[in-house]
Amino acid sequence: MNLDYTELSRKTLRKELLKALGHKLHPNNYRAIALSAVSVVLLILAAVSASQNNLNYDLSGLTPSPVLFVMIFLFLVLPALLGAARRLDYNQRLQRFARANNMSIDNSIVGSPGGMIFQYGNIRGYKFRLKSADGLYEWGSYYYGLNAGFTKISKEHGYIAKQIPDALPDMIIESKVNSLGVLTRVAPSLTRLDLGQEFANHFNIYVRQGNSSLAASALTVEFLQLMLDCGLGYSWEVSHNTLYLYTVGFEVQYWKPIKQAHESMGAVSNRLLAAIKSGQSFASLNTEISASSRLLQIPPKPKNRSLHDLKIAVIITAVLTSTTIAAVLLFAE
């Protein structure tokens, strides 16, 4: 299946964003716009109240209005506006991508897919699902929530699902770079396969009890090399006749290499099917895996995505803080 990725990577123009405001928006966009409106109203009320009452506080000689204006704008209005624009841009990219590839958009929740990640959490749903016209592919953003006492944990995961012609033994290939952290908790009956230290530095492989030999027959050296070449940033799952590819989150920046990910789905499924049909014995596999350290070409370990996100968050916080201090000093003069 050849896909056109142009519209997914093209940033939405300002006039397109303004036009989209006249159409039905995602509930998250409504909330962002409402928050922006409330912030603006609070800002106006605070400014009017300060001017009418002529209140003065001992805050380095400042009246409340300038400081309040800067604080509300930086920490309420600006993030809300940027968040709404980002979500609109994201939504428009997906719609254009779907139209360009004759995909349907389905946000409904009907039943539950077979993948283990979809069985986790007591609050489950989709932000979007794109389905190919031939029914073989599904792209989506899935979220789940956990209520733990007074706290609520919410997670979002992106996935691609590909239908394969023959049923395969269930297995999970969990990336250590982009670990979802929930797959193995969903199915406690999983058994971990030991495929040598070199491969284990990048992936954990789990199968259902009793399926070790059948699942391992698909894990040829060629397949393991394929995973090292194209699958380091993703976790994989085989569930009956469906192959899933998972990643943490579904923001556009996570899916810039989406073309490679999609093409990898076809290569991985073809390799799995070929290995299963060849009927390779488990003993033969163990012989090959024992030499995996010299057979496999181990790539450099990619950067941890969560650490990258933490660095960005620190930079943004530092910029906001320095901007606020500069604004306060400016008004103080």
Coordinates of C-alpha atoms in Angstrom, one line a residue:
M1 CA 0.0 0.0 0.0
N2 CA 1.6 3.2 -1.2
L3 CA 0.7 6.3 0.9
D4 CA 1.1 10.0 0.2
Y5 CA 2.7 11.6 3.2
T6 CA 2.9 15.1 1.8
E7 CA -0.2 16.5 3.6
L8 CA 0.8 14.9 6.9
S9 CA 4.2 16.7 7.0
R10 CA 2.9 20.0 5.6
K11 CA 2.1 22.6 8.3
T12 CA -1.4 24.0 8.1
L13 CA -1.5 27.6 6.9
R14 CA -3.0 30.4 9.0
K15 CA -6.0 30.9 6.7
E16 CA -6.7 27.2 6.8
L17 CA -6.7 27.3 10.6
L18 CA -9.1 30.2 10.6
K19 CA -11.4 28.4 8.1
A20 CA -11.3 25.3 10.3
L21 CA -12.7 27.4 13.2
G22 CA -16.0 27.6 11.3
H23 CA -16.4 23.9 11.2
K24 CA -17.0 21.3 13.9
L25 CA -14.0 21.1 16.2
H26 CA -12.7 18.3 18.4
P27 CA -13.9 18.6 22.1
N28 CA -10.3 19.4 23.1
N29 CA -10.3 22.4 20.9
Y30 CA -13.5 23.7 22.4
R31 CA -12.0 23.4 25.9
A32 CA -8.9 25.2 24.8
I33 CA -10.9 28.0 23.2
A34 CA -13.1 28.2 26.3
L35 CA -10.0 28.4 28.6
S36 CA -8.6 31.2 26.4
A37 CA -11.9 33.1 26.6
V38 CA -12.1 32.7 30.4
S39 CA -8.5 33.9 30.7
V40 CA -9.1 37.0 28.7
V41 CA -12.3 37.8 30.7
L42 CA -10.3 37.4 34.0
L43 CA -7.6 39.6 32.6
I44 CA -10.0 42.4 31.7
L45 CA -11.8 42.2 35.1
A46 CA -8.5 42.3 36.9
A47 CA -7.4 45.3 35.0
V48 CA -10.7 47.2 35.4
S49 CA -10.8 46.4 39.1
A50 CA -7.2 47.6 39.6
S51 CA -7.9 50.9 37.7
Q52 CA -11.2 51.6 39.5
N53 CA -10.0 50.9 43.0
N54 CA -6.5 52.3 42.4
L55 CA -5.1 49.6 44.5
N56 CA -1.4 49.7 45.2
Y57 CA 0.6 46.9 46.7
D58 CA 4.2 46.9 47.9
L59 CA 5.5 44.9 45.0
S60 CA 8.6 46.9 44.0
G61 CA 6.4 49.9 43.4
L62 CA 4.2 48.1 40.9
T63 CA 0.4 48.2 40.6
P64 CA -1.3 44.8 40.1
S65 CA -2.4 45.4 36.5
P66 CA 1.0 45.2 34.7
V67 CA 2.2 42.2 36.7
L68 CA -1.2 40.5 36.4
F69 CA -1.3 41.1 32.7
V70 CA 2.1 39.6 32.1
M71 CA 1.5 36.6 34.4
I72 CA -2.0 35.8 33.0
F73 CA -0.9 36.2 29.4
L74 CA 2.3 34.0 29.8
F75 CA 0.8 31.2 31.9
L76 CA -2.9 31.1 30.8
V77 CA -3.7 32.9 27.6
L78 CA -0.6 32.2 25.5
P79 CA -0.4 28.4 26.3
A80 CA -4.1 28.0 25.7
L81 CA -4.0 29.8 22.3
L82 CA -0.9 27.9 21.3
G83 CA -2.4 24.6 22.4
A84 CA -5.6 25.2 20.4
A85 CA -3.7 26.2 17.3
R86 CA -1.5 23.1 17.6
R87 CA -4.5 20.8 18.0
L88 CA -6.2 22.4 15.0
D89 CA -3.1 22.1 12.9
Y90 CA -2.7 18.4 14.0
N91 CA -6.4 17.7 13.2
Q92 CA -6.2 19.4 9.8
R93 CA -3.0 17.4 8.8
L94 CA -4.8 14.1 9.7
Q95 CA -7.9 15.1 7.6
R96 CA -5.8 16.0 4.6
F97 CA -3.7 12.9 5.0
A98 CA -6.9 10.8 5.1
R99 CA -8.4 12.5 2.0
A100 CA -5.2 12.1 0.0
N101 CA -5.1 8.4 0.7
N102 CA -8.8 7.6 0.5
M103 CA -8.9 6.8 4.2
S104 CA -12.0 7.0 6.4
I105 CA -11.9 8.7 9.8
D106 CA -13.6 6.9 12.6
N107 CA -13.6 8.2 16.2
S108 CA -16.2 5.7 17.5
I109 CA -15.5 3.0 20.0
V110 CA -16.9 -0.3 18.8
G111 CA -15.7 -3.3 20.8
S112 CA -12.0 -3.5 21.5
P113 CA -9.1 -4.4 19.2
G114 CA -7.2 -7.6 19.9
G115 CA -3.9 -5.9 21.0
M116 CA -3.0 -6.2 24.6
I117 CA -2.6 -2.5 25.1
F118 CA -6.3 -2.0 24.3
Q119 CA -7.3 -4.1 27.3
Y120 CA -5.6 -1.9 29.9
G121 CA -7.2 0.8 32.0
N122 CA -10.7 1.4 33.2
I123 CA -11.2 4.4 31.0
R124 CA -10.5 3.7 27.3
G125 CA -11.1 5.5 24.0
Y126 CA -9.8 6.9 20.8
K127 CA -8.7 10.4 19.8
F128 CA -8.9 9.3 16.2
R129 CA -8.8 6.2 13.9
L130 CA -7.9 6.2 10.2
K131 CA -8.8 3.2 8.2
S132 CA -7.5 2.3 4.7
A133 CA -10.0 1.7 1.9
D134 CA -9.0 -2.0 1.6
G135 CA -9.4 -2.6 5.3
L136 CA -5.9 -3.9 5.8
Y137 CA -4.5 -0.9 7.7
E138 CA -5.6 1.1 10.7
W139 CA -3.8 4.1 12.2
G140 CA -5.0 5.5 15.4
S141 CA -4.4 7.3 18.7
Y142 CA -5.6 5.4 21.7
Y143 CA -5.8 6.6 25.3
Y144 CA -6.5 4.9 28.6
G145 CA -7.0 6.1 32.1
L146 CA -6.5 4.6 35.6
N147 CA -8.3 5.8 38.7
A148 CA -6.0 5.3 41.7
G149 CA -7.7 6.8 44.7
F150 CA -7.9 10.5 44.3
T151 CA -5.4 10.5 41.4
K152 CA -6.1 9.8 37.7
I153 CA -3.4 8.6 35.4
S154 CA -3.9 9.2 31.7
K155 CA -1.8 7.9 28.8
E156 CA -1.9 8.1 25.1
H157 CA -0.4 5.7 22.5
G158 CA -0.2 5.8 18.8
Y159 CA -0.4 2.6 16.8
I160 CA -0.6 1.1 13.3
A161 CA -2.5 -2.1 12.9
K162 CA -2.0 -4.3 9.8
Q163 CA -4.1 -7.3 8.9
I164 CA -2.0 -10.4 7.8
P165 CA -3.4 -13.3 5.8
D166 CA -2.4 -16.1 8.2
A167 CA -2.7 -16.3 12.0
L168 CA 0.6 -16.2 13.8
P169 CA 1.4 -17.1 17.5
D170 CA 0.8 -14.2 19.8
M171 CA 4.0 -12.4 20.9
I172 CA 5.2 -9.0 22.0
I173 CA 8.5 -7.4 21.0
E174 CA 8.9 -4.5 23.4
S175 CA 11.4 -1.8 22.6
K176 CA 13.5 -0.6 25.5
V177 CA 14.0 2.8 23.9
N178 CA 10.2 3.4 23.6
S179 CA 8.8 1.0 26.2
L180 CA 5.0 1.4 26.8
G181 CA 5.3 -0.2 30.2
V182 CA 1.8 -1.7 30.2
L183 CA 1.9 -4.6 27.8
T184 CA 3.3 -7.2 30.1
R185 CA 1.1 -6.1 33.0
V186 CA -2.0 -6.9 30.9
A187 CA -1.1 -10.5 30.3
P188 CA 0.7 -11.9 33.4
S189 CA 0.9 -15.4 31.7
L190 CA 3.5 -14.2 29.2
T191 CA 6.9 -16.0 29.0
R192 CA 10.0 -14.1 28.2
L193 CA 12.3 -15.5 25.5
D194 CA 16.1 -15.2 25.9
L195 CA 17.6 -14.5 22.5
G196 CA 21.1 -13.4 23.6
Q197 CA 22.5 -10.3 25.4
E198 CA 23.1 -8.3 22.2
F199 CA 19.5 -8.4 21.1
A200 CA 18.2 -8.0 24.7
N201 CA 20.0 -4.7 24.9
H202 CA 17.3 -3.3 22.6
F203 CA 14.2 -5.5 22.9
N204 CA 12.3 -7.8 25.3
I205 CA 10.4 -10.6 23.6
Y206 CA 7.4 -12.2 25.3
V207 CA 5.1 -15.0 24.2
R208 CA 2.1 -16.8 25.7
Q209 CA 2.9 -19.9 27.8
G210 CA 3.0 -23.0 25.6
N211 CA 3.7 -21.0 22.5
S212 CA 7.5 -20.6 22.9
S213 CA 8.6 -23.1 20.3
L214 CA 6.0 -21.9 17.7
A215 CA 6.7 -18.2 18.3
A216 CA 10.5 -18.7 18.3
S217 CA 10.3 -20.4 14.9
A218 CA 9.5 -17.0 13.4
L219 CA 12.5 -15.3 15.1
T220 CA 15.2 -16.0 12.6
V221 CA 18.4 -14.1 12.6
E222 CA 17.2 -12.3 9.5
F223 CA 14.0 -11.3 11.3
L224 CA 16.0 -10.1 14.4
Q225 CA 18.3 -8.1 12.1
L226 CA 15.2 -6.5 10.5
M227 CA 13.9 -5.4 13.9
L228 CA 17.3 -3.9 14.7
D229 CA 17.3 -2.0 11.4
C230 CA 13.8 -0.6 11.4
G231 CA 12.1 -1.2 14.7
L232 CA 14.2 0.3 17.5
G233 CA 11.8 3.2 18.2
Y234 CA 8.7 1.1 18.3
S235 CA 7.2 -1.8 20.3
W236 CA 5.5 -4.6 18.3
E237 CA 2.8 -7.1 18.9
V238 CA 1.4 -10.1 17.0
S239 CA -2.2 -10.9 17.9
H240 CA -3.7 -13.7 15.9
N241 CA -3.9 -12.2 12.4
T242 CA -3.0 -8.6 13.2
L243 CA 0.4 -7.0 13.5
Y244 CA 0.5 -3.9 15.8
L245 CA 3.2 -1.2 15.9
Y246 CA 3.1 1.0 19.0
T247 CA 4.7 4.3 20.0
V248 CA 4.3 6.6 23.0
G249 CA 2.0 9.5 22.1
F250 CA 0.8 10.4 18.6
E251 CA 2.1 13.9 18.0
V252 CA 3.3 14.8 14.6
Q253 CA 7.0 15.0 15.7
Y254 CA 6.8 11.4 16.8
W255 CA 5.7 10.2 13.4
K256 CA 8.0 12.1 11.1
P257 CA 9.6 8.8 10.1
I258 CA 6.1 7.4 9.5
K259 CA 6.8 6.3 6.0
Q260 CA 9.6 4.1 7.2
A261 CA 7.4 2.8 10.0
H262 CA 4.6 1.9 7.5
E263 CA 7.0 0.2 5.1
S264 CA 8.6 -1.7 8.0
M265 CA 5.1 -3.1 8.8
G266 CA 5.1 -4.9 5.4
A267 CA 8.6 -6.1 5.7
V268 CA 8.1 -7.4 9.3
S269 CA 4.9 -9.2 8.5
N270 CA 6.3 -10.8 5.3
R271 CA 9.4 -12.0 7.2
L272 CA 7.2 -13.5 10.0
L273 CA 5.0 -15.3 7.6
A274 CA 7.9 -16.7 5.6
A275 CA 9.6 -17.9 8.8
I276 CA 6.5 -19.6 10.1
K277 CA 5.8 -21.4 6.8
S278 CA 9.4 -22.6 6.6
G279 CA 8.9 -24.6 9.7
Q280 CA 12.3 -23.9 11.2
S281 CA 12.9 -26.0 14.3
F282 CA 13.4 -24.5 17.8
A283 CA 16.7 -26.3 18.1
S284 CA 17.9 -24.8 14.9
L285 CA 16.9 -21.4 16.1
N286 CA 18.8 -21.8 19.3
T287 CA 21.9 -22.7 17.3
E288 CA 21.6 -19.5 15.3
I289 CA 20.7 -17.3 18.3
S290 CA 23.8 -18.5 20.2
A291 CA 25.9 -16.8 17.5
S292 CA 23.7 -13.7 17.3
S293 CA 26.5 -11.5 18.7
R294 CA 28.5 -12.1 15.6
L295 CA 25.7 -12.5 13.1
L296 CA 23.7 -9.4 14.0
Q297 CA 24.9 -5.9 13.1
I298 CA 24.1 -4.0 16.3
P299 CA 23.2 -0.3 15.6
P300 CA 24.1 2.5 18.0
K301 CA 21.5 2.9 20.7
P302 CA 19.2 5.9 19.9
K303 CA 18.5 8.6 22.4
N304 CA 15.9 8.2 25.0
R305 CA 12.8 10.1 23.8
S306 CA 11.6 10.9 27.3
L307 CA 14.9 12.5 28.2
H308 CA 14.7 14.6 25.0
D309 CA 11.2 15.8 26.0
L310 CA 12.5 16.6 29.6
K311 CA 15.2 18.8 28.1
I312 CA 12.7 20.7 26.0
A313 CA 10.4 21.2 29.0
V314 CA 13.3 22.6 31.0
I315 CA 14.2 25.0 28.1
I316 CA 10.6 26.2 27.8
T317 CA 10.3 26.7 31.5
A318 CA 13.5 28.7 31.6
V319 CA 12.4 30.9 28.7
L320 CA 9.0 31.6 30.3
T321 CA 10.6 32.4 33.6
S322 CA 13.2 34.8 32.1
T323 CA 10.5 36.5 30.0
T324 CA 8.4 37.0 33.1
I325 CA 11.3 38.5 35.1
A326 CA 12.3 40.7 32.2
A327 CA 8.7 42.0 31.9
V328 CA 8.4 42.7 35.7
L329 CA 11.7 44.6 35.6
L330 CA 10.5 46.5 32.6
F331 CA 7.3 47.6 34.3
A332 CA 9.3 48.4 37.4
E333 CA 11.2 51.1 35.6

